[in-house]
mmCIF file of C-alpha atoms and ligand atoms in Angstrom:
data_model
loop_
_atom_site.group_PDB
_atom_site.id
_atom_site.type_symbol
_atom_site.label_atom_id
_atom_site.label_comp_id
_atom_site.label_asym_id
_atom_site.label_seq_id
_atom_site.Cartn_x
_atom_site.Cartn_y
_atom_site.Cartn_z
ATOM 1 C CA UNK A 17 -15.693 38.376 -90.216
ATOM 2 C CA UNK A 18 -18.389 34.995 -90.351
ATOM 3 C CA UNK A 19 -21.316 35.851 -88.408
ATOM 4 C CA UNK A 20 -21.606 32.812 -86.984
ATOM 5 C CA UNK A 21 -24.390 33.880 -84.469
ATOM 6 C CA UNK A 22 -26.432 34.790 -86.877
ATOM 7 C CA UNK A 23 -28.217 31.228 -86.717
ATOM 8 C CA UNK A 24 -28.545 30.941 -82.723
ATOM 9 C CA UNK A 25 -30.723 34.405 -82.125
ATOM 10 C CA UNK A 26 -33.879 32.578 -81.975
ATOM 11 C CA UNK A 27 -34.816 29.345 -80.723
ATOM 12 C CA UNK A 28 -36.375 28.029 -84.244
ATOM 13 C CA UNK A 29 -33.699 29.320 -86.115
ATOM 14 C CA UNK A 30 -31.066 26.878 -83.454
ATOM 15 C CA UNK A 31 -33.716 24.134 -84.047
ATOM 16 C CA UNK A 32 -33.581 24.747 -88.121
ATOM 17 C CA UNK A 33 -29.677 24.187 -88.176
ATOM 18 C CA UNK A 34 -29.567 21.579 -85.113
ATOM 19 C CA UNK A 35 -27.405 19.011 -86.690
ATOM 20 C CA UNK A 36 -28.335 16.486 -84.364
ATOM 21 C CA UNK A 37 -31.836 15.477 -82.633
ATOM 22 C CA UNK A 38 -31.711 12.942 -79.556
ATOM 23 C CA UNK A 39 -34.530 10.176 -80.437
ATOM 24 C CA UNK A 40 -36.645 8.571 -78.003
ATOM 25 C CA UNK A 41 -36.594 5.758 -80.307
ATOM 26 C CA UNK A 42 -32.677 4.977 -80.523
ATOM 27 C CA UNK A 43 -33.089 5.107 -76.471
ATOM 28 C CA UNK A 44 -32.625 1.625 -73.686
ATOM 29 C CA UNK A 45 -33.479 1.310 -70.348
ATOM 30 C CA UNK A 46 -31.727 -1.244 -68.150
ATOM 31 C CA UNK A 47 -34.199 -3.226 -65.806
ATOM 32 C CA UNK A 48 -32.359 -5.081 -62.767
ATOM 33 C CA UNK A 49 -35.295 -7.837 -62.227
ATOM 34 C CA UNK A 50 -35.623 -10.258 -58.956
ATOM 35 C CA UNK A 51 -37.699 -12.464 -57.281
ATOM 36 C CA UNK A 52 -40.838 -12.348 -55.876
ATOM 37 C CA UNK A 53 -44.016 -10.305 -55.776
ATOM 38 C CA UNK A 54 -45.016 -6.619 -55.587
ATOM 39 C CA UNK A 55 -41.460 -5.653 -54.884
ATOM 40 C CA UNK A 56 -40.169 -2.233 -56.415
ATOM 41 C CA UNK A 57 -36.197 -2.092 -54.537
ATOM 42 C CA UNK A 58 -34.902 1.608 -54.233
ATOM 43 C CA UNK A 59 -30.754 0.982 -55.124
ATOM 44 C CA UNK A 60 -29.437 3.588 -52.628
ATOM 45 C CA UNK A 61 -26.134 3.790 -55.084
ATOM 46 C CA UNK A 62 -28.904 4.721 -58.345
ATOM 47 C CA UNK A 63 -31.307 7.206 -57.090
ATOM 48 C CA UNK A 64 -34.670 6.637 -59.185
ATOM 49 C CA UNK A 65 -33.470 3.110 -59.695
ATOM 50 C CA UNK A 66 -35.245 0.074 -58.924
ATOM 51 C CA UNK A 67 -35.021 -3.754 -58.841
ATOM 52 C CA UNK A 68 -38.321 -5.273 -59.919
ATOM 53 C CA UNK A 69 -40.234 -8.345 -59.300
ATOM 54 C CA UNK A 70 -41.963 -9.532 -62.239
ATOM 55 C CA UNK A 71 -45.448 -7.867 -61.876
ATOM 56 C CA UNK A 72 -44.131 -4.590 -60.798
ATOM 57 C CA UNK A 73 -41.878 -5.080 -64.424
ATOM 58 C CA UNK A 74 -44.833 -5.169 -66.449
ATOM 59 C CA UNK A 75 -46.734 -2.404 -65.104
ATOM 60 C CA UNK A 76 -42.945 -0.314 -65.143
ATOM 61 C CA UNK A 77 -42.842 -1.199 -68.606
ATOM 62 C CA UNK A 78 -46.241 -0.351 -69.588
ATOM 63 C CA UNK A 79 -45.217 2.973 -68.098
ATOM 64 C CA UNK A 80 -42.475 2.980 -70.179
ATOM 65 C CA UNK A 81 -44.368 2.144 -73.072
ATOM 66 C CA UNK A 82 -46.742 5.364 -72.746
ATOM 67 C CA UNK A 83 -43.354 7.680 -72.178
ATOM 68 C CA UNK A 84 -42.433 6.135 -75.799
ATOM 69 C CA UNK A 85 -39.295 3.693 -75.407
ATOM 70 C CA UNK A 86 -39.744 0.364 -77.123
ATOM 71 C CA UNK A 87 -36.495 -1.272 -76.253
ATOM 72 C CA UNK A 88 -34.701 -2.288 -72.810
ATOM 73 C CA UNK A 89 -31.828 -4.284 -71.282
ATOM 74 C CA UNK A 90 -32.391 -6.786 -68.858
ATOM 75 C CA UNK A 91 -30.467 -7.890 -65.613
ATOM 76 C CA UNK A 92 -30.798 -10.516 -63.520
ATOM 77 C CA UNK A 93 -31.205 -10.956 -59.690
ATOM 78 C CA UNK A 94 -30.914 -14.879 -59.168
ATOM 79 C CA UNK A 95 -32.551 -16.069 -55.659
ATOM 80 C CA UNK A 96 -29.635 -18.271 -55.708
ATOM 81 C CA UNK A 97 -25.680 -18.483 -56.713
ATOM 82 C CA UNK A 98 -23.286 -21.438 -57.695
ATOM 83 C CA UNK A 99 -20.246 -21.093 -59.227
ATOM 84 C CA UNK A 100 -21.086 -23.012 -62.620
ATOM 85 C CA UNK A 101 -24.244 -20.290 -62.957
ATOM 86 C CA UNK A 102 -26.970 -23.203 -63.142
ATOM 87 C CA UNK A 103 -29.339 -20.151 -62.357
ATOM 88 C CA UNK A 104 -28.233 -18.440 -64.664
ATOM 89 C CA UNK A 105 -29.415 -20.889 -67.754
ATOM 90 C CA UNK A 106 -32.045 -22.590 -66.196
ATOM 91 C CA UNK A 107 -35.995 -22.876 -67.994
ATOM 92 C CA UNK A 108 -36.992 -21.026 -64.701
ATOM 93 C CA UNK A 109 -34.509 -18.326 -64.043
ATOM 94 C CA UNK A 110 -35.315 -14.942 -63.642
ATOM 95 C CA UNK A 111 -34.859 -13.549 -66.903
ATOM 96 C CA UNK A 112 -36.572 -16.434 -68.956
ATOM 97 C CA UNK A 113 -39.382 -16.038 -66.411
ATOM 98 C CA UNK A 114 -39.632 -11.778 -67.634
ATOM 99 C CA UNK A 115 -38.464 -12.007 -70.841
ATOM 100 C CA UNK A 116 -41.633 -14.644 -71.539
ATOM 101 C CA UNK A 117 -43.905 -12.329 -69.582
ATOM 102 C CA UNK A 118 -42.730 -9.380 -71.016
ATOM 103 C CA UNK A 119 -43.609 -11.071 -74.464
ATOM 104 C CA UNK A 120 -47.054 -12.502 -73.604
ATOM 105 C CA UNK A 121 -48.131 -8.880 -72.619
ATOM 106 C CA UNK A 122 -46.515 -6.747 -75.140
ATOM 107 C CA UNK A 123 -45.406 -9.050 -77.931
ATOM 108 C CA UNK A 124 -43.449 -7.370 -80.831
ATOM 109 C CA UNK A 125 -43.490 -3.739 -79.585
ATOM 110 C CA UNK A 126 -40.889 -3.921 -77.395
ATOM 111 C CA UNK A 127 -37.033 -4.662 -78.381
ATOM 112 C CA UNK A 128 -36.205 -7.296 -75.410
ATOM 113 C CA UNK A 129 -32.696 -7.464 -74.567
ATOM 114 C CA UNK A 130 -30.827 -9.801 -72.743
ATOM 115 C CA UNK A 131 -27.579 -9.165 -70.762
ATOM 116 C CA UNK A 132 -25.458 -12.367 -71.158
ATOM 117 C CA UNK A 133 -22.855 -13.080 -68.369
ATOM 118 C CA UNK A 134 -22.220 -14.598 -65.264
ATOM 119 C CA UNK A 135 -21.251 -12.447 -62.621
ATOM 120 C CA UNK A 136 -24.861 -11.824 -61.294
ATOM 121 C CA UNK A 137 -25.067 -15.749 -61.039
ATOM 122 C CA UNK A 138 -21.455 -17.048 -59.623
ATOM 123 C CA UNK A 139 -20.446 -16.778 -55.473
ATOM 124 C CA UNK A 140 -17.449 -15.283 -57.009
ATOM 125 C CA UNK A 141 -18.792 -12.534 -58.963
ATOM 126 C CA UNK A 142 -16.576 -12.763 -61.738
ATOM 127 C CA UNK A 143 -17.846 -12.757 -65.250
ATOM 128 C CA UNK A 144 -16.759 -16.554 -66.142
ATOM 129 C CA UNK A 145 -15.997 -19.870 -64.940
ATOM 130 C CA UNK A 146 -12.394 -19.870 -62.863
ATOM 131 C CA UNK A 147 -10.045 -22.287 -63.660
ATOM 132 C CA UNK A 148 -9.300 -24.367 -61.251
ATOM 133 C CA UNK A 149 -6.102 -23.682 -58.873
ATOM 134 C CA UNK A 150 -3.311 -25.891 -58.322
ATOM 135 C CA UNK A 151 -1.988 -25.673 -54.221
ATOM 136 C CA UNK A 152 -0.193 -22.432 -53.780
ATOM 137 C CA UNK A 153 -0.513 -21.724 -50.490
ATOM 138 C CA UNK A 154 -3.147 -20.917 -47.968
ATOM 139 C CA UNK A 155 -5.352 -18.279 -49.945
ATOM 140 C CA UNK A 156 -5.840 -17.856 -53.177
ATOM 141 C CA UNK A 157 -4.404 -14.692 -54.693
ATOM 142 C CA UNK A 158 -3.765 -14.927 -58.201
ATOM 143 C CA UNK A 159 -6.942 -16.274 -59.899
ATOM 144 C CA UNK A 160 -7.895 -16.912 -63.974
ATOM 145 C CA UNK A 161 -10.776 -17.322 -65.755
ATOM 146 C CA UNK A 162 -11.011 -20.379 -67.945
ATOM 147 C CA UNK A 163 -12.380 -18.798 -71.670
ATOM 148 C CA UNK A 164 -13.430 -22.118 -73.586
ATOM 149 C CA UNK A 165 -15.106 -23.527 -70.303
ATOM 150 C CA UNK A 166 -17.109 -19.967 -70.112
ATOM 151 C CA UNK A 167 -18.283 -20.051 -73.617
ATOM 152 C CA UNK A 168 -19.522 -23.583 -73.297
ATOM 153 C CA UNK A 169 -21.725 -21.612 -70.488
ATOM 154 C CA UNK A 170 -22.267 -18.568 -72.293
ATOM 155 C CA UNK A 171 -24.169 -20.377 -75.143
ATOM 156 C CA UNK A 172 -26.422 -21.903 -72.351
ATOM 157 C CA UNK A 173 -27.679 -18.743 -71.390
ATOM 158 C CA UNK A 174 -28.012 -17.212 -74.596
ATOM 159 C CA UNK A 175 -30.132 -20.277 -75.882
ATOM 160 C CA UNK A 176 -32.391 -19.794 -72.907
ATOM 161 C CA UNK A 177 -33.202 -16.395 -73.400
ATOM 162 C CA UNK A 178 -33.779 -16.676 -77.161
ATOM 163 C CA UNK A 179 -35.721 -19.359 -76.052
ATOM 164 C CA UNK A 180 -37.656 -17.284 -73.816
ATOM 165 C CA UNK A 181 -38.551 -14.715 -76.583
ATOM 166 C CA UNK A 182 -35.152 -12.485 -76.242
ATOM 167 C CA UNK A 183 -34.930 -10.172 -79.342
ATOM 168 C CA UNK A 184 -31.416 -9.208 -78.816
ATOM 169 C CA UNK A 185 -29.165 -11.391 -76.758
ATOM 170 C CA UNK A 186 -25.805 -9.250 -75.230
ATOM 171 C CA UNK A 187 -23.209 -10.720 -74.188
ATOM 172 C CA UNK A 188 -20.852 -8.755 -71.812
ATOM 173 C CA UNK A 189 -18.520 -11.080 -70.247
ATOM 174 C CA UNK A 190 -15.571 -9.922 -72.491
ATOM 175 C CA UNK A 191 -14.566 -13.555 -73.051
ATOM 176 C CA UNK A 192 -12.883 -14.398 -77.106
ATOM 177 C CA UNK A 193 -14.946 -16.320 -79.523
ATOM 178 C CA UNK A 194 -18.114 -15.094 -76.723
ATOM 179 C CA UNK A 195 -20.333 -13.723 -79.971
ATOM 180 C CA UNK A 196 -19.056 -16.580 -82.538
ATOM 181 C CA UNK A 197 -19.827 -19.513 -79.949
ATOM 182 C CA UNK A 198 -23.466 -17.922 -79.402
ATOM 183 C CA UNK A 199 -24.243 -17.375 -83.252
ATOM 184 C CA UNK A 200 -23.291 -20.631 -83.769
ATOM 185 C CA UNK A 201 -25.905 -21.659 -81.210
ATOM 186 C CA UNK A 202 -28.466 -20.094 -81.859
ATOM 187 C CA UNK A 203 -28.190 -21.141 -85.417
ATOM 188 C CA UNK A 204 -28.173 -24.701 -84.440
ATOM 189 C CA UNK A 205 -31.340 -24.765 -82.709
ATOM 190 C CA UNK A 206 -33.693 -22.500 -84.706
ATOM 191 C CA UNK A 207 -32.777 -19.104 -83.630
ATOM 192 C CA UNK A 208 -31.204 -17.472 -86.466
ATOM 193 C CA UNK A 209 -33.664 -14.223 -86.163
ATOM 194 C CA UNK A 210 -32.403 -13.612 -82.615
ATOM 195 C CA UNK A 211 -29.606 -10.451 -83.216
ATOM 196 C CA UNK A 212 -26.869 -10.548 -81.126
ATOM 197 C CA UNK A 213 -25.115 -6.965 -79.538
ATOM 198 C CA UNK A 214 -21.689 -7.598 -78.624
ATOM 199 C CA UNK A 215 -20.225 -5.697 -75.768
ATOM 200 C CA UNK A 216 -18.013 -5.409 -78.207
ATOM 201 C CA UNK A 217 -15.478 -2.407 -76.384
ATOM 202 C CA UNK A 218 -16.278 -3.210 -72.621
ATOM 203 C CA UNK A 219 -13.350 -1.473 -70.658
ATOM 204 C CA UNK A 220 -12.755 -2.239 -66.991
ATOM 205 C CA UNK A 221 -14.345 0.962 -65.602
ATOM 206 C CA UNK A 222 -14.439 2.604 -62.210
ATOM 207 C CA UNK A 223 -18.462 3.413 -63.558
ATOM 208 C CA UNK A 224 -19.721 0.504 -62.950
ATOM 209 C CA UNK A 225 -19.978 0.526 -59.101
ATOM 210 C CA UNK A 226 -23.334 1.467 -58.349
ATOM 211 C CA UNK A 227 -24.660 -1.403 -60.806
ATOM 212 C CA UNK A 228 -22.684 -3.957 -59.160
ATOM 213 C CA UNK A 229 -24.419 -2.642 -56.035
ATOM 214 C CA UNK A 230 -27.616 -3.072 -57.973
ATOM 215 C CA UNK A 231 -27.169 -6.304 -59.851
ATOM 216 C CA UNK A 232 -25.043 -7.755 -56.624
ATOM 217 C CA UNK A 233 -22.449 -8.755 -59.018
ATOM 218 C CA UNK A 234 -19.615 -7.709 -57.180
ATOM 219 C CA UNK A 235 -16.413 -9.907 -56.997
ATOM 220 C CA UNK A 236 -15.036 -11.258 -54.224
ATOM 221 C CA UNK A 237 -11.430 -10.848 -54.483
ATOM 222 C CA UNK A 238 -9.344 -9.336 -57.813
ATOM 223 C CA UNK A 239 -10.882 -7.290 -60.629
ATOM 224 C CA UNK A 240 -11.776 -7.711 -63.890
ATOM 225 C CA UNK A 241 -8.670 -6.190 -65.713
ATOM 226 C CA UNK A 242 -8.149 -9.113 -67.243
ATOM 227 C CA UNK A 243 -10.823 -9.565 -69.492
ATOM 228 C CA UNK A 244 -12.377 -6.261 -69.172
ATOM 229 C CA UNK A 245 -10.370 -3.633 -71.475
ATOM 230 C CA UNK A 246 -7.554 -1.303 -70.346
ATOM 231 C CA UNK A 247 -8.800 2.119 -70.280
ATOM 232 C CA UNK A 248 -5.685 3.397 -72.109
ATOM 233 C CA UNK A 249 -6.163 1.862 -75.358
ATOM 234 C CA UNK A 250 -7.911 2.984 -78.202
ATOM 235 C CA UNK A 251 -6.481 0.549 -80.715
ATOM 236 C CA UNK A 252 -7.457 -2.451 -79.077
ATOM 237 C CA UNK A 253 -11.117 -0.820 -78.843
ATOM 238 C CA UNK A 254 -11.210 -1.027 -82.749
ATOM 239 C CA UNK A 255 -9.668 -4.834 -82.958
ATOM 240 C CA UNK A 256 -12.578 -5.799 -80.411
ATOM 241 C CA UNK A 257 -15.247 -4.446 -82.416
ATOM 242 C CA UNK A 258 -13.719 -5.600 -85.916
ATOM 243 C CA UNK A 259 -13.392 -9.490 -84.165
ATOM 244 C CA UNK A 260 -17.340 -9.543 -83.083
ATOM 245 C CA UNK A 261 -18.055 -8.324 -86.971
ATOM 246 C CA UNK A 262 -16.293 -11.050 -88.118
ATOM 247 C CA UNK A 263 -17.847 -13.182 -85.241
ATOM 248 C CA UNK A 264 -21.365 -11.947 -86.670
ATOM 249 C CA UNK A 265 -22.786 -9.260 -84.036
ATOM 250 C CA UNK A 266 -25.892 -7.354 -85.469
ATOM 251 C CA UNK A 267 -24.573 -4.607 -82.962
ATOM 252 C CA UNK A 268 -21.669 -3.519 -81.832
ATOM 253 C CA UNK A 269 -21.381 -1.425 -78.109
ATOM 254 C CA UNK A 270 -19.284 0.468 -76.336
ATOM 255 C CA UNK A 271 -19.636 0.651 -72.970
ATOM 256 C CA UNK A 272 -18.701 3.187 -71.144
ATOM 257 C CA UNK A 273 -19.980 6.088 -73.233
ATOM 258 C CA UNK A 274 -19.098 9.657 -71.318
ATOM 259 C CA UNK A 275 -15.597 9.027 -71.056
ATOM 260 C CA UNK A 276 -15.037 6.885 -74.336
ATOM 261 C CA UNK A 277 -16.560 9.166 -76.706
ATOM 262 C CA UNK A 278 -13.198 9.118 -78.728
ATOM 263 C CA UNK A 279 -13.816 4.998 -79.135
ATOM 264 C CA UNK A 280 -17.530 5.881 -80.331
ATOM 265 C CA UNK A 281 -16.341 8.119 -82.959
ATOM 266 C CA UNK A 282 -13.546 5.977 -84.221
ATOM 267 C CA UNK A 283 -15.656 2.820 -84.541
ATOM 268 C CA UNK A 284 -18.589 4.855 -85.889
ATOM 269 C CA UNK A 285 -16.208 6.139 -88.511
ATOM 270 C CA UNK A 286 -14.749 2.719 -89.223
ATOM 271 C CA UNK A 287 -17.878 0.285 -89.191
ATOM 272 C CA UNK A 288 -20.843 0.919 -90.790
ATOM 273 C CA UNK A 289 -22.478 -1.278 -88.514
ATOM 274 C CA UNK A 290 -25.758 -0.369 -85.735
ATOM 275 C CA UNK A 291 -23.560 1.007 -83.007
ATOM 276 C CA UNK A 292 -24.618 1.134 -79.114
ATOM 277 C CA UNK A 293 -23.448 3.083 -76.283
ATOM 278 C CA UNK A 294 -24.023 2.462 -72.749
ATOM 279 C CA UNK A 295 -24.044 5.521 -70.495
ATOM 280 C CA UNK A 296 -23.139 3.233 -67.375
ATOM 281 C CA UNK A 297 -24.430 2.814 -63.605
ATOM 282 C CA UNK A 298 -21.632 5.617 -62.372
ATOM 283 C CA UNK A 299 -22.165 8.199 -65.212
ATOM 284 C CA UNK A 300 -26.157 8.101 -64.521
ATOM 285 C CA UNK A 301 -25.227 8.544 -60.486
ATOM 286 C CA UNK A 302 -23.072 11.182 -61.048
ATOM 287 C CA UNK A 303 -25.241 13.724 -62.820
ATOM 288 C CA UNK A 304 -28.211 12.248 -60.578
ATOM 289 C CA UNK A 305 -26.688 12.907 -57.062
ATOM 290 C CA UNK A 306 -25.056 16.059 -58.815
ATOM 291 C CA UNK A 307 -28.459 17.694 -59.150
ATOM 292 C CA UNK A 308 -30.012 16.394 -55.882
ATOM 293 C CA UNK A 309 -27.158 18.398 -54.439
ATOM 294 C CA UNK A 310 -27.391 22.292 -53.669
ATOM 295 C CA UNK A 311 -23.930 23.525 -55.650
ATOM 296 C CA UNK A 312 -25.735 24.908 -58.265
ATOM 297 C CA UNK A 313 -27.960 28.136 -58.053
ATOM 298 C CA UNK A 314 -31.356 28.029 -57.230
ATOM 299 C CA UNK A 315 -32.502 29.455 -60.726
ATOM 300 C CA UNK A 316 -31.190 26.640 -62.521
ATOM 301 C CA UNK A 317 -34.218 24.029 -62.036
ATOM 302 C CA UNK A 318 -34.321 22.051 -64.849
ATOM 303 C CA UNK A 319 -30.821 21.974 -64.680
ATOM 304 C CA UNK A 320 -31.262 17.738 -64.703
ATOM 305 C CA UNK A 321 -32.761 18.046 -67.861
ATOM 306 C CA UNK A 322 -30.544 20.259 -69.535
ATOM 307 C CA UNK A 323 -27.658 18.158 -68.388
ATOM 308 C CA UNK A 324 -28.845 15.151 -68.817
ATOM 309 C CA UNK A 325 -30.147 15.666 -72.978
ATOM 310 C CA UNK A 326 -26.660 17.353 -73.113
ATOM 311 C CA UNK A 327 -25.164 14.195 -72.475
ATOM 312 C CA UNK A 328 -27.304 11.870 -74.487
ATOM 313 C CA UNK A 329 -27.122 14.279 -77.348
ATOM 314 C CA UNK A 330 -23.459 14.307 -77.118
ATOM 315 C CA UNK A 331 -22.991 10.162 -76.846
ATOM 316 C CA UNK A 332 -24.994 10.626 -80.325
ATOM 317 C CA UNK A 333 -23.194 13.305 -81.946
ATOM 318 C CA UNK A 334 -19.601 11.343 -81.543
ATOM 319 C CA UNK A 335 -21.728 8.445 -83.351
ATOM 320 C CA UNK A 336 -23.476 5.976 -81.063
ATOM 321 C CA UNK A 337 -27.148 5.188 -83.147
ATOM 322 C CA UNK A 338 -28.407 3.368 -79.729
ATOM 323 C CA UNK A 339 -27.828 4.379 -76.616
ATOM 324 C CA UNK A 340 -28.609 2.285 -73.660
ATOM 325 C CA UNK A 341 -29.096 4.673 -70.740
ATOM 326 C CA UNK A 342 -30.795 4.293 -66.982
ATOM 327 C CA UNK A 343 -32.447 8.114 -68.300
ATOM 328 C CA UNK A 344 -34.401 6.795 -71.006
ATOM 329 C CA UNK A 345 -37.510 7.048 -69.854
ATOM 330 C CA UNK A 346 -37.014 10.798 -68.203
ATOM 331 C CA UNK A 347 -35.397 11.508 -71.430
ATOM 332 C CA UNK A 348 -38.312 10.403 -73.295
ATOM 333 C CA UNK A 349 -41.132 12.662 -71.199
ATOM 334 C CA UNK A 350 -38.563 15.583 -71.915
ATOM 335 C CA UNK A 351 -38.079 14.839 -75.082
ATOM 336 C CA UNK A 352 -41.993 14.572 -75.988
ATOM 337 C CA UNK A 353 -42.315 18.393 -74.749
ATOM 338 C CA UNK A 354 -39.668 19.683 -76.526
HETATM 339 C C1 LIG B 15 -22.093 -7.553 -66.551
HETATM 340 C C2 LIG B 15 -22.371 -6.105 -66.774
HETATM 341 C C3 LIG B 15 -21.895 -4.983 -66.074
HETATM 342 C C4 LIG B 15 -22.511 -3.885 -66.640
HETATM 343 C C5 LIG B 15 -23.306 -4.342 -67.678
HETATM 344 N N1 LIG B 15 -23.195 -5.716 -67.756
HETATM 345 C C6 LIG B 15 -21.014 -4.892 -64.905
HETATM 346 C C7 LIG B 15 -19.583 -5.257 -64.934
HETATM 347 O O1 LIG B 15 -19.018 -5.606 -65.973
HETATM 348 O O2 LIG B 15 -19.023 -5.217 -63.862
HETATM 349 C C8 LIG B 15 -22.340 -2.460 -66.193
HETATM 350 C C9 LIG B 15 -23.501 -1.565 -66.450
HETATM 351 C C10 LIG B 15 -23.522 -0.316 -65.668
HETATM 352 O O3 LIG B 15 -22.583 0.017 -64.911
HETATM 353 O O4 LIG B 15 -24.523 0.398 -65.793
HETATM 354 N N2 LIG B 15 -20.841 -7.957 -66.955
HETATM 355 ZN ZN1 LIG B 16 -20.164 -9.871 -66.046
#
């Protein structure tokens, strides 16, 4: 018989053989940012989640600073919409406006990351520019979204973060050629130290309600199966990571993590490349409102902690190297006293 408890009787002796160790410095935090002044937004869907005007950013992030995460994703809350995404490009959007800030104050110790799309910015809420309809009736039912027009927009944005002082620039609108068009870019006009993370496996979840609550990038009519990936393929996962490689992503994602841990592990195995995972808007509400409930016995405190670093670890162990969570900076205080 293999005595295979022999190495879990004592806590040190678990630690000694622990295969894998969550860092805090592989670890993301998304920032929704808005308008305005001294304005810290509770998101009812995102308990512990907040949208931020600029000054209440930095003194977040110097917070987050202390807890020992260097890196975070930003996403934007335009004061306006239009359905080209001027807002969404423009010298004085929201983002260019934090990024820059965020760089005066803390300069090179922080990874800045930039969400690229267009949702957040369009009336429509859909991550591109719609083609245009022809007549069919009173209301409009069927819609598309016009790829070569969206890259052309895509680019725009991208320049204007790097521009801003972006480290990382992430496209997530799911659209072909999206990573390819932007290196080419930001080639063009000086940028070629700004690293580009593809969403590279972005599948049309049912986890990403509570951010589209947050970011108020919900669409107005259809979904986004169409560009987003089909939750039952695996294969297809792989050809959308291999394309951004060739396209010239620095980092690959997948996105979501929990339920797509097969994905992580197959494109882990297959690319040696920096691989990210984002442990999405719904997964982080789940476990939240989970442990604000009463289900679980009353001895358990500390049960959010346990869970949560079970989860993380996990993301890790099937091969993600970053992972982009809304638990960072918990993680990261529970992680210190550990
Ligand atoms: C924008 C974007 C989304 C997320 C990240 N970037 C929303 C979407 O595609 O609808 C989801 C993140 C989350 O749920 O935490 N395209
Ligand atoms: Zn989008």
């Amino acid at each position: 018989m293999y005595k295979l408890k022999r190495l879990r009787v004592s806590k040190a002796m678990r630690d000694l053989t622990a295969q894998v160790n969550l860092g805090i410095h592989n670890l993301v935090m998304p920032y929704f940012v808005r308008e305005g002044k001294k304005i810290r937004q509770p998101i009812e869907a995102m308990p512990g989640v907040f949208r931020f005007s600029r000054d209440e950013l930095l003194k977040e992030v110097e917070q987050l600073r202390l807890a020992g995460v260097h890196s975070l994703i930003l996403f934007g809350l335009p004061g306006e919409k239009d359905d080209a995404g001027l807002k969404a490009y423009s010298e004085n959007g929201v983002i260019q406006k934090a990024v820059r800030a965020l760089k005066k104050n803390f300069g090179d110790e922080l990874a800045i990351i930039t969400d690229v799309c267009l949702c957040g910015y369009t009336k429509h809420g859909h991550c591109g520019i719609l083609k245009r309809q022809k007549a069919k009736g009173k209301r409009q039912k069927e819609f598309s979204i016009d790829n070569d027009e969206t890259l052309k927009v895509l680019v725009k944005i991208a320049l204007s973060h790097a521009r801003a002082g972006a480290d990382i620039v992430a496209p997530s609108s799911m659209m072909d050629g999206q990573v390819q068009a932007i290196r080419q870019e930001l080639d063009k006009n000086g940028f070629s130290e700004t690293a580009i993370m593809g969403y590279s496996a972005k599948f049309a979840s049912n986890f990403y309600g509570p951010f589209r609550e947050a970011a108020g990038s919900g669409m107005k009519f259809g979904d986004r199966k169409s560009y987003q990936m089909d939750f039952r393929n695996s294969d297809e996962a792989l050809r959308e990571i291999e394309a951004d490689i060739q396209e010239g992503a620095d980092i690959l994602m997948v996105k979501p993590a929990l339920a797509y841990l097969d994905i992580i592990a197959k494109a882990k195995e297959r690319f040696a490349v920096p691989l990210a995972a984002f442990n999405v808007s719904g997964e982080y509400s789940m476990v939240k409102t989970y442990c604000k409930s009463t289900v679980h016995s009353p001895q358990s405190t500390g049960i959010e902690k346990e869970l949560a670093l079970e989860i993380l670890t996990a993301i890790k162990r099937a091969g993600a190297d970053i992972i982009i969570t809304y638990y960072a900076k918990e993680a990261a205080g529970w992680l210190k006293k550990t």
